[in-house]
CSV table of C-alpha atoms in Angstrom, one decimal:
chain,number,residue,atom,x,y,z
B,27,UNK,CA,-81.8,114.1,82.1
B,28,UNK,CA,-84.5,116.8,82.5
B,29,UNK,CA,-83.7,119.9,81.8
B,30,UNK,CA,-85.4,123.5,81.3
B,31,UNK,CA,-86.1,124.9,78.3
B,32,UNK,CA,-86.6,128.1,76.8
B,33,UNK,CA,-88.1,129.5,73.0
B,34,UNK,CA,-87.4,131.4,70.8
B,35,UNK,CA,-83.7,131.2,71.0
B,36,UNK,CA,-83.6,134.8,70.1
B,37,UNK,CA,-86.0,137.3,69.6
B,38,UNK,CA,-86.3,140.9,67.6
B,39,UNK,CA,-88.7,143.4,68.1
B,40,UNK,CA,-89.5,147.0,67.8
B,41,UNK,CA,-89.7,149.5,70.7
B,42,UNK,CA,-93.2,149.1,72.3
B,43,UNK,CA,-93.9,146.5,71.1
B,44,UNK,CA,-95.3,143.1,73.6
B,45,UNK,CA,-93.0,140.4,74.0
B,46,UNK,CA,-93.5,137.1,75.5
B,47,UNK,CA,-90.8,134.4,76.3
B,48,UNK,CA,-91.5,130.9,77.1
B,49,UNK,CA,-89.8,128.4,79.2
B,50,UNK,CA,-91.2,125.0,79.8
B,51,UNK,CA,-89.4,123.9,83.6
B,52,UNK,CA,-88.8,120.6,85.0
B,53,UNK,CA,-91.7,119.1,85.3
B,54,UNK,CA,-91.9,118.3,89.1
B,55,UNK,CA,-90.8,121.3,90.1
B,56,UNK,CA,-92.2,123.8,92.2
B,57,UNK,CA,-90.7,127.8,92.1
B,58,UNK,CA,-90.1,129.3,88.7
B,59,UNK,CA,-87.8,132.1,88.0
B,60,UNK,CA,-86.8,134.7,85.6
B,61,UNK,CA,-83.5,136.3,85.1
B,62,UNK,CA,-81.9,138.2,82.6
B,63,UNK,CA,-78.7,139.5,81.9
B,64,UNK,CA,-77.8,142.8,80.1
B,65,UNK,CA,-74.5,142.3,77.8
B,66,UNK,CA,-71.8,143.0,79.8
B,67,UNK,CA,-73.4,143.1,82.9
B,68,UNK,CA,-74.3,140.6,85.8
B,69,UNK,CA,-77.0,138.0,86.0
B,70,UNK,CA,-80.1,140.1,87.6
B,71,UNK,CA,-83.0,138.4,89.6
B,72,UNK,CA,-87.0,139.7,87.9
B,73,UNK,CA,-88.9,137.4,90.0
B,74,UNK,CA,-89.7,134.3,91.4
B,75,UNK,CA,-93.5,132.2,91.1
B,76,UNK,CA,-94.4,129.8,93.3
B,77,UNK,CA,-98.1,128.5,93.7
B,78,UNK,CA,-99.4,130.1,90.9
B,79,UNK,CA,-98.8,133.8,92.2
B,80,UNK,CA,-95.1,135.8,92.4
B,81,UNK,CA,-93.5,135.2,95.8
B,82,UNK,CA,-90.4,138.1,95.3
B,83,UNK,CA,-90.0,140.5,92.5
B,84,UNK,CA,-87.3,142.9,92.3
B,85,UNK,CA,-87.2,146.3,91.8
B,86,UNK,CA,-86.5,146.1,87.8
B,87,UNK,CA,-89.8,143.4,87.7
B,88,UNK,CA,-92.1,146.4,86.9
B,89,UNK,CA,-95.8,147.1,85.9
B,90,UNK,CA,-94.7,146.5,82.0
B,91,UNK,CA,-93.4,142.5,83.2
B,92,UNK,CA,-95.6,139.7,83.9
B,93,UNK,CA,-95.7,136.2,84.5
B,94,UNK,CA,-97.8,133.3,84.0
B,95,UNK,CA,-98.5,129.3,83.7
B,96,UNK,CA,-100.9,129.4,82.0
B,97,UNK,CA,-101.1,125.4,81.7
B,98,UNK,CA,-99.2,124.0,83.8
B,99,UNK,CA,-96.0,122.9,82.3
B,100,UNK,CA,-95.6,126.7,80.8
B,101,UNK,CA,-94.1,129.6,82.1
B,102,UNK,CA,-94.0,132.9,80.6
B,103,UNK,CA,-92.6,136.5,80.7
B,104,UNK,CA,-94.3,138.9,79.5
B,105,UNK,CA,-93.0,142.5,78.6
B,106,UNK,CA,-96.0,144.6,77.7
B,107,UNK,CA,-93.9,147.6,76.0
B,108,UNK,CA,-90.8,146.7,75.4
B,109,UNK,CA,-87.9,149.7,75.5
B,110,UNK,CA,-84.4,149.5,74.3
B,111,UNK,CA,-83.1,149.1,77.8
B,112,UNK,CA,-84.8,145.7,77.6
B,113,UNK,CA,-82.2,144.3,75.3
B,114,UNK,CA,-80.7,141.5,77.3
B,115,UNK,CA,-81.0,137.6,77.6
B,116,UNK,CA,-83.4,136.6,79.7
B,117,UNK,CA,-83.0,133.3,81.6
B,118,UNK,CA,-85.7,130.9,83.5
B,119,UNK,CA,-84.8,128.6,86.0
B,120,UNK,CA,-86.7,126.0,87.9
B,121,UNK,CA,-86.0,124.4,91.4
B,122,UNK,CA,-88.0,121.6,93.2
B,123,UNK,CA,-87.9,123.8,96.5
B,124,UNK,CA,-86.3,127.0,97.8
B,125,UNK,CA,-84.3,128.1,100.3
B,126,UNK,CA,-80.8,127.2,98.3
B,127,UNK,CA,-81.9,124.1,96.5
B,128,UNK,CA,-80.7,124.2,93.4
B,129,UNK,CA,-82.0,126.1,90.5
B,130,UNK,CA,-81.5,124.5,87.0
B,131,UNK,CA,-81.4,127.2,83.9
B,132,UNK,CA,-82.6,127.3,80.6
B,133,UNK,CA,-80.3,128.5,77.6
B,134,UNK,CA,-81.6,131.5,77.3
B,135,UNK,CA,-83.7,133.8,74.7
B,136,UNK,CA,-81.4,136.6,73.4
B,137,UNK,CA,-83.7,140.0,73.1
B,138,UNK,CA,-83.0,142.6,70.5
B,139,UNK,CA,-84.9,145.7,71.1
B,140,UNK,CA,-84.6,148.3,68.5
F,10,UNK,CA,-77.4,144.6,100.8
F,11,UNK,CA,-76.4,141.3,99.5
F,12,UNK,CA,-73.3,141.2,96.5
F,13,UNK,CA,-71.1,139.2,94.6
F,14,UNK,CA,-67.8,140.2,93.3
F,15,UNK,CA,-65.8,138.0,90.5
F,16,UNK,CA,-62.7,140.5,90.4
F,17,UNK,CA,-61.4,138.7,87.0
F,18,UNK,CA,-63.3,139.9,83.9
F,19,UNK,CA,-61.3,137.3,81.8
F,20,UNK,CA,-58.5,135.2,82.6
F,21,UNK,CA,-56.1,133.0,80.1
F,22,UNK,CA,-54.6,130.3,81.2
F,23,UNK,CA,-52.6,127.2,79.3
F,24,UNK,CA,-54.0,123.7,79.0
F,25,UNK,CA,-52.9,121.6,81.7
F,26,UNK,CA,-52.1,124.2,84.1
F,27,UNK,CA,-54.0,124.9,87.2
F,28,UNK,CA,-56.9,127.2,87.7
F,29,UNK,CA,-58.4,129.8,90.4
F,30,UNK,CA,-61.1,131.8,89.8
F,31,UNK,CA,-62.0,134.3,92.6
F,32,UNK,CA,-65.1,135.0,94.3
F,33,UNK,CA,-65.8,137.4,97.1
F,34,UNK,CA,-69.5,137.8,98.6
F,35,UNK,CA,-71.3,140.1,100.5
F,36,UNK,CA,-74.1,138.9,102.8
F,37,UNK,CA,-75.8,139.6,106.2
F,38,UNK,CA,-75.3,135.7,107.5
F,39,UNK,CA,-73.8,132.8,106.2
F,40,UNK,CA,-75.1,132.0,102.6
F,41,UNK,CA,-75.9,129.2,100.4
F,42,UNK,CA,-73.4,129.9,97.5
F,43,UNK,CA,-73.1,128.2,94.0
F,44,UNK,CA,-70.8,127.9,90.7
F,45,UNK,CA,-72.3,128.1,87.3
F,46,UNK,CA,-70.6,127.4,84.5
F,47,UNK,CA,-71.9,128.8,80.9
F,48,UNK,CA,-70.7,127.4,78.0
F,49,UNK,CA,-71.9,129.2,74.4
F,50,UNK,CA,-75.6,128.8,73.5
F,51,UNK,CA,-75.8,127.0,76.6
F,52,UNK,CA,-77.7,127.5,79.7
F,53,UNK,CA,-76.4,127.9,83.2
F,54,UNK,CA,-75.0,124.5,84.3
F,55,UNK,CA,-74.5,124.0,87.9
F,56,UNK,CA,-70.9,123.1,88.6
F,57,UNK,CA,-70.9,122.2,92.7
F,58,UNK,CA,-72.8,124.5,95.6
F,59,UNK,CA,-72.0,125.4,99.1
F,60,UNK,CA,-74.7,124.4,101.9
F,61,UNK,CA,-73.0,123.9,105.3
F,62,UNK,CA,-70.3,120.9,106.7
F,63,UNK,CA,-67.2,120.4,105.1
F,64,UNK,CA,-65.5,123.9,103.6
F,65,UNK,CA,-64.2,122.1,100.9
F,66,UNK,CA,-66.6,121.3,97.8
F,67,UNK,CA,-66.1,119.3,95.4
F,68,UNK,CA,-68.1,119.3,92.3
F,69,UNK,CA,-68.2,118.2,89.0
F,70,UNK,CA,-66.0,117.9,85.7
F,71,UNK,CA,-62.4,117.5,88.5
F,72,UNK,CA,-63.8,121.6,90.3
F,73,UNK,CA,-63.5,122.3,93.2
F,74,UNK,CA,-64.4,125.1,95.7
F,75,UNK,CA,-63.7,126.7,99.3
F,76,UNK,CA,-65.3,128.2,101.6
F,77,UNK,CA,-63.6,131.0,103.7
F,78,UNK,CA,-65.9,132.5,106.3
F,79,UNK,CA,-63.4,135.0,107.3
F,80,UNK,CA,-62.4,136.3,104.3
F,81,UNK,CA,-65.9,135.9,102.5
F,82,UNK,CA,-64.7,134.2,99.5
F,83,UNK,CA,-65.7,130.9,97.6
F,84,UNK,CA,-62.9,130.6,95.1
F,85,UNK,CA,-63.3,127.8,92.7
F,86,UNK,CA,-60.4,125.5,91.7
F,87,UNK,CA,-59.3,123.1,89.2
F,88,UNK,CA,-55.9,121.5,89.4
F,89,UNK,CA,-55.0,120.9,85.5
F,90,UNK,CA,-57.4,122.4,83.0
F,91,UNK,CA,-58.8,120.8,79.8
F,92,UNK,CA,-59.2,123.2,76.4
F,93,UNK,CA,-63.2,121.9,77.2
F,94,UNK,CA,-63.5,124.2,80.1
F,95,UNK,CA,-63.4,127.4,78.2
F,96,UNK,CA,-66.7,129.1,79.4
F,97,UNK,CA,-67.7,131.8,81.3
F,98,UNK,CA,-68.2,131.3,85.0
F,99,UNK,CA,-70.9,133.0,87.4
F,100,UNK,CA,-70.7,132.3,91.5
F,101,UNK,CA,-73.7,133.4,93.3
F,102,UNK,CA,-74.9,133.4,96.5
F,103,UNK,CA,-78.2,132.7,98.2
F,104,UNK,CA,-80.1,133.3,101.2
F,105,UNK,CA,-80.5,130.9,104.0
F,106,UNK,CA,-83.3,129.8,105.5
F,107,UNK,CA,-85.3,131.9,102.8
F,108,UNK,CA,-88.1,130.6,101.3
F,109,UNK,CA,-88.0,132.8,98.6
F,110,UNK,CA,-85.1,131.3,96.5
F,111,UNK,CA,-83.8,134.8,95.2
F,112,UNK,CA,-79.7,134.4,93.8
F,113,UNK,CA,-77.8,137.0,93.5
F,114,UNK,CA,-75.1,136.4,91.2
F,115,UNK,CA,-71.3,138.1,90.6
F,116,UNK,CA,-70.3,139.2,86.8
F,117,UNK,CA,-69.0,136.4,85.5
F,118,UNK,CA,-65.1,135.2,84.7
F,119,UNK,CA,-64.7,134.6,81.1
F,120,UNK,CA,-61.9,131.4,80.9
F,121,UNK,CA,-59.7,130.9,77.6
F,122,UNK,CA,-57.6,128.1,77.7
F,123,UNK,CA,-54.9,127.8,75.1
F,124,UNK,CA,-53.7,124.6,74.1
């Protein structure tokens, strides 16, 4: 079964430093997202790619986050200057359409920021 | 604005016996809304999903869920549990008709089962 996946399974770095997570989605699929979730707190939206530009971001997906496919099976997160407020897993997802289809997740890369 | 509530933080329940885990949700029009299960080092593994029809849902591993327009809850239930579904488990909610794809999910019941 396809699934999504996601490196490095866990990443440390030092304040201010530029981070970038990977996910490789299912491979048909057409809208890429990134979530993340701060221990102890819910799952958050960041923002959602479809088409090779962002189609929603929310209001935490700020000038020090970006996102690209740079290949076409890739999809990345960047954080440019990472902050200890940062510290949280950070989840992608893939769906074949919107609009409530279903979005299948990745396990995950646990960030340390320190 | 658009919210999830999962009122149980962690609940404990014995193998074999059944289980409800609640779910209210706060939306402008009828959603799309979903259970995810998350077991450790695992990602986010869809257990069943709300689109429109029949209020009842049944989903995967013996779940099952319910949809009650007028009390804006999707409570997910499992008549006999199994030590295997220990996990932590999200409901979320999504916007119909939106093209966008955005979920906005509760915080997550963490589920001990004891054998």
């Amino acid at each position: 079964e396809p699934e999504v996946t996601q490196t490095p399974s866990h990443q440390v770095t030092q304040m201010g430093q530029e981070v970038i997570l990977r996910c490789v989605p299912i491979s048909n699929h057409l809208y890429f997202y990134w979530y993340r979730q701060i221990l102890g707190q819910k799952v958050e939206f960041l923002v959602s790619f479809y088409n090779n530009e962002i189609s929603e971001k929310s209001e935490i997906f700020d000038d020090q986050f970006s996102v690209e496919r740079p290949d076409g099976s890739n999809f990345t997160l960047k954080i440019r200057s990472t902050k200890l407020e940062d510290s949280a897993m950070y989840f992608c997802a893939s769906s074949l359409l919107a609009g409530g289809e279903t979005q299948y997740f990745g396990p995950g890369t646990r960030l340390l920021v320190l | 604005a658009q919210s999830v509530t999962q009122p149980d933080i962690h609940i404990t329940v014995s193998e074999g016996a059944s289980l409800e885990l609640r779910c209210n949700y706060s939306y402008g029009a009828t959603p799309y809304l979903f259970w995810y299960v998350q077991s450790p080092g695992q990602g986010l593994q869809l257990l069943l999903k709300y689109f429109s029809g029949d209020t009842l849902v049944q989903g995967i591993k013996g779940f099952e869920a319910e949809f009650k327009r007028s009390q804006s809850s999707f409570n997910l239930r499992k008549p006999s549990v199994h030590w295997s579904d220990a996990a932590e488990y999200f409901c979320a909610v999504g916007a119909r008709g939106s093209t966008l794809g955005r979920l906005y999910f509760g915080r997550g019941t963490q589920l001990t089962v004891w054998p």
